[in-house]
Amino acid sequence: MAGNAPVFSVKVVDPNAFLLQLTDVEQAQIQITLRDANGATLHTETLKQNRVDQRKYDIKELPAGNYSLIVTYDAVIKIQPIKKGFDTLEIDAVDLQTVFQPVIRQNSAHLYLDMLCLSEDVEISLAIKDAEGRVIYDEVVQPKGALQKRFNLSRLGKGTYTFTVGVVDTVLIKEFNKTIEWSPTISSL
């Protein structure tokens, strides 16, 4: 049904398997990735549908350790830590991290960034580079709740710049890019 908030859950089925449920997704494309504690991708798939009623993942071949299930849909990234023991599997919904794609707008001589950050341990890297790749601005922040920034472009010369917002986590490195065409104009008083 359109307008409903997506339902997302990951539950233990047995000591070697978990169940993923995701419904009411707006875009019919769901990216599912399983990574180990070092960030190595163990499994990845893209589903061309807008719901996963119940999808079982058997991880009995994996050794005991810490893993992360990363599910990307619409403008949301969900990161669910999974702890596999020799005969146990632990998934705690309290550990679920949610990252939202940022909204980047350019208006006059300013660039605006709005990003909802519900996860406490996620670092956000911000960078502006010129056409040759030289860093004009670079900062790493750890926002609580929401990240709102305004960048003054008035001191930049005419040209093309790349604005990058990077989500840095132990298992996730995600970059969102926006190309900025800056052409300063003389305003009449």
mmCIF file of N, CA and C in Angstrom, residues 112-162:
data_model
loop_
_atom_site.group_PDB
_atom_site.id
_atom_site.type_symbol
_atom_site.label_atom_id
_atom_site.label_comp_id
_atom_site.label_asym_id
_atom_site.label_seq_id
_atom_site.Cartn_x
_atom_site.Cartn_y
_atom_site.Cartn_z
ATOM 1 N N TYR A 112 23.565 23.754 0.499
ATOM 2 C CA TYR A 112 22.921 23.325 1.733
ATOM 3 C C TYR A 112 22.924 21.807 1.820
ATOM 4 N N LEU A 113 23.207 21.301 3.011
ATOM 5 C CA LEU A 113 23.194 19.866 3.279
ATOM 6 C C LEU A 113 22.252 19.603 4.441
ATOM 7 N N ASP A 114 21.303 18.698 4.237
ATOM 8 C CA ASP A 114 20.405 18.228 5.291
ATOM 9 C C ASP A 114 20.465 16.714 5.286
ATOM 10 N N MET A 115 20.727 16.138 6.462
ATOM 11 C CA MET A 115 20.837 14.683 6.540
ATOM 12 C C MET A 115 20.375 14.222 7.911
ATOM 13 N N LEU A 116 19.446 13.291 7.917
ATOM 14 C CA LEU A 116 18.965 12.699 9.151
ATOM 15 C C LEU A 116 19.925 11.593 9.550
ATOM 16 N N CYS A 117 20.412 11.630 10.780
ATOM 17 C CA CYS A 117 21.400 10.655 11.264
ATOM 18 C C CYS A 117 20.894 10.054 12.569
ATOM 19 N N LEU A 118 20.270 8.903 12.490
ATOM 20 C CA LEU A 118 19.713 8.275 13.679
ATOM 21 C C LEU A 118 20.706 7.372 14.395
ATOM 22 N N SER A 119 21.791 7.019 13.749
ATOM 23 C CA SER A 119 22.794 6.148 14.348
ATOM 24 C C SER A 119 23.832 6.996 15.068
ATOM 25 N N GLU A 120 24.182 6.584 16.285
ATOM 26 C CA GLU A 120 25.099 7.374 17.094
ATOM 27 C C GLU A 120 26.561 7.177 16.717
ATOM 28 N N ASP A 121 26.929 6.022 16.191
ATOM 29 C CA ASP A 121 28.332 5.711 15.947
ATOM 30 C C ASP A 121 28.794 5.983 14.527
ATOM 31 N N VAL A 122 27.987 6.607 13.717
ATOM 32 C CA VAL A 122 28.340 6.821 12.319
ATOM 33 C C VAL A 122 29.048 8.164 12.167
ATOM 34 N N GLU A 123 30.179 8.137 11.463
ATOM 35 C CA GLU A 123 30.892 9.367 11.148
ATOM 36 C C GLU A 123 30.555 9.773 9.719
ATOM 37 N N ILE A 124 30.398 11.070 9.511
ATOM 38 C CA ILE A 124 30.085 11.612 8.196
ATOM 39 C C ILE A 124 31.276 12.459 7.747
ATOM 40 N N SER A 125 31.808 12.132 6.573
ATOM 41 C CA SER A 125 32.898 12.937 6.025
ATOM 42 C C SER A 125 32.329 13.863 4.955
ATOM 43 N N LEU A 126 32.772 15.104 4.982
ATOM 44 C CA LEU A 126 32.323 16.116 4.036
ATOM 45 C C LEU A 126 33.542 16.646 3.295
ATOM 46 N N ALA A 127 33.439 16.759 1.978
ATOM 47 C CA ALA A 127 34.570 17.260 1.200
ATOM 48 C C ALA A 127 34.075 18.011 -0.027
ATOM 49 N N ILE A 128 34.802 19.058 -0.368
ATOM 50 C CA ILE A 128 34.590 19.774 -1.623
ATOM 51 C C ILE A 128 35.926 19.751 -2.353
ATOM 52 N N LYS A 129 35.885 19.291 -3.605
ATOM 53 C CA LYS A 129 37.102 19.220 -4.422
ATOM 54 C C LYS A 129 36.876 19.983 -5.717
ATOM 55 N N ASP A 130 37.961 20.558 -6.233
ATOM 56 C CA ASP A 130 37.858 21.256 -7.510
ATOM 57 C C ASP A 130 37.958 20.253 -8.658
ATOM 58 N N ALA A 131 37.915 20.753 -9.880
ATOM 59 C CA ALA A 131 37.905 19.884 -11.064
ATOM 60 C C ALA A 131 39.165 19.034 -11.179
ATOM 61 N N GLU A 132 40.275 19.487 -10.593
ATOM 62 C CA GLU A 132 41.525 18.725 -10.633
ATOM 63 C C GLU A 132 41.645 17.755 -9.460
ATOM 64 N N GLY A 133 40.664 17.730 -8.579
ATOM 65 C CA GLY A 133 40.680 16.817 -7.444
ATOM 66 C C GLY A 133 41.338 17.376 -6.196
ATOM 67 N N ARG A 134 41.718 18.645 -6.217
ATOM 68 C CA ARG A 134 42.318 19.264 -5.030
ATOM 69 C C ARG A 134 41.232 19.519 -3.985
ATOM 70 N N VAL A 135 41.573 19.234 -2.737
ATOM 71 C CA VAL A 135 40.619 19.391 -1.643
ATOM 72 C C VAL A 135 40.507 20.868 -1.264
ATOM 73 N N ILE A 136 39.290 21.380 -1.337
ATOM 74 C CA ILE A 136 38.986 22.759 -0.952
ATOM 75 C C ILE A 136 38.495 22.788 0.496
ATOM 76 N N TYR A 137 37.732 21.767 0.861
ATOM 77 C CA TYR A 137 37.149 21.671 2.200
ATOM 78 C C TYR A 137 37.096 20.202 2.582
ATOM 79 N N ASP A 138 37.419 19.906 3.848
ATOM 80 C CA ASP A 138 37.414 18.523 4.322
ATOM 81 C C ASP A 138 37.103 18.529 5.817
ATOM 82 N N GLU A 139 36.112 17.739 6.225
ATOM 83 C CA GLU A 139 35.726 17.680 7.630
ATOM 84 C C GLU A 139 35.068 16.334 7.906
ATOM 85 N N VAL A 140 35.282 15.813 9.115
ATOM 86 C CA VAL A 140 34.596 14.608 9.574
ATOM 87 C C VAL A 140 33.790 14.999 10.804
ATOM 88 N N VAL A 141 32.489 14.683 10.783
ATOM 89 C CA VAL A 141 31.606 15.016 11.898
ATOM 90 C C VAL A 141 30.892 13.759 12.375
ATOM 91 N N GLN A 142 30.464 13.785 13.622
ATOM 92 C CA GLN A 142 29.684 12.690 14.185
ATOM 93 C C GLN A 142 28.393 13.308 14.729
ATOM 94 N N PRO A 143 27.416 13.503 13.835
ATOM 95 C CA PRO A 143 26.200 14.217 14.228
ATOM 96 C C PRO A 143 25.306 13.396 15.156
ATOM 97 N N LYS A 144 24.519 14.112 15.913
ATOM 98 C CA LYS A 144 23.519 13.490 16.784
ATOM 99 C C LYS A 144 22.149 13.937 16.288
ATOM 100 N N GLY A 145 21.418 13.030 15.674
ATOM 101 C CA GLY A 145 20.075 13.364 15.200
ATOM 102 C C GLY A 145 20.034 13.835 13.768
ATOM 103 N N ALA A 146 20.480 15.063 13.535
ATOM 104 C CA ALA A 146 20.435 15.610 12.177
ATOM 105 C C ALA A 146 21.707 16.405 11.905
ATOM 106 N N LEU A 147 22.084 16.402 10.652
ATOM 107 C CA LEU A 147 23.240 17.180 10.208
ATOM 108 C C LEU A 147 22.731 18.228 9.225
ATOM 109 N N GLN A 148 22.949 19.483 9.562
ATOM 110 C CA GLN A 148 22.564 20.581 8.678
ATOM 111 C C GLN A 148 23.765 21.502 8.538
ATOM 112 N N LYS A 149 24.154 21.733 7.303
ATOM 113 C CA LYS A 149 25.315 22.579 7.023
ATOM 114 C C LYS A 149 24.991 23.503 5.864
ATOM 115 N N ARG A 150 25.579 24.688 5.918
ATOM 116 C CA ARG A 150 25.494 25.629 4.807
ATOM 117 C C ARG A 150 26.921 26.015 4.437
ATOM 118 N N PHE A 151 27.232 25.880 3.158
ATOM 119 C CA PHE A 151 28.561 26.193 2.665
ATOM 120 C C PHE A 151 28.478 27.439 1.795
ATOM 121 N N ASN A 152 29.334 28.410 2.074
ATOM 122 C CA ASN A 152 29.389 29.639 1.304
ATOM 123 C C ASN A 152 30.319 29.420 0.115
ATOM 124 N N LEU A 153 29.785 29.499 -1.084
ATOM 125 C CA LEU A 153 30.561 29.267 -2.301
ATOM 126 C C LEU A 153 31.112 30.554 -2.898
ATOM 127 N N SER A 154 30.833 31.697 -2.281
ATOM 128 C CA SER A 154 31.160 32.986 -2.896
ATOM 129 C C SER A 154 32.658 33.216 -3.085
ATOM 130 N N ARG A 155 33.504 32.540 -2.329
ATOM 131 C CA ARG A 155 34.953 32.728 -2.477
ATOM 132 C C ARG A 155 35.578 31.768 -3.483
ATOM 133 N N LEU A 156 34.781 30.879 -4.002
ATOM 134 C CA LEU A 156 35.299 29.951 -5.009
ATOM 135 C C LEU A 156 35.288 30.614 -6.377
ATOM 136 N N GLY A 157 36.291 30.292 -7.174
ATOM 137 C CA GLY A 157 36.315 30.793 -8.540
ATOM 138 C C GLY A 157 35.339 30.018 -9.401
ATOM 139 N N LYS A 158 35.073 30.541 -10.582
ATOM 140 C CA LYS A 158 34.174 29.868 -11.516
ATOM 141 C C LYS A 158 34.743 28.492 -11.851
ATOM 142 N N GLY A 159 33.875 27.490 -11.931
ATOM 143 C CA GLY A 159 34.347 26.154 -12.277
ATOM 144 C C GLY A 159 33.416 25.066 -11.814
ATOM 145 N N THR A 160 33.909 23.847 -11.934
ATOM 146 C CA THR A 160 33.156 22.666 -11.533
ATOM 147 C C THR A 160 33.790 22.095 -10.271
ATOM 148 N N TYR A 161 32.955 21.801 -9.295
ATOM 149 C CA TYR A 161 33.408 21.258 -8.021
ATOM 150 C C TYR A 161 32.593 20.012 -7.706
ATOM 151 N N THR A 162 33.173 19.134 -6.912
ATOM 152 C CA THR A 162 32.465 17.937 -6.463
ATOM 153 C C THR A 162 32.300 18.022 -4.959
#
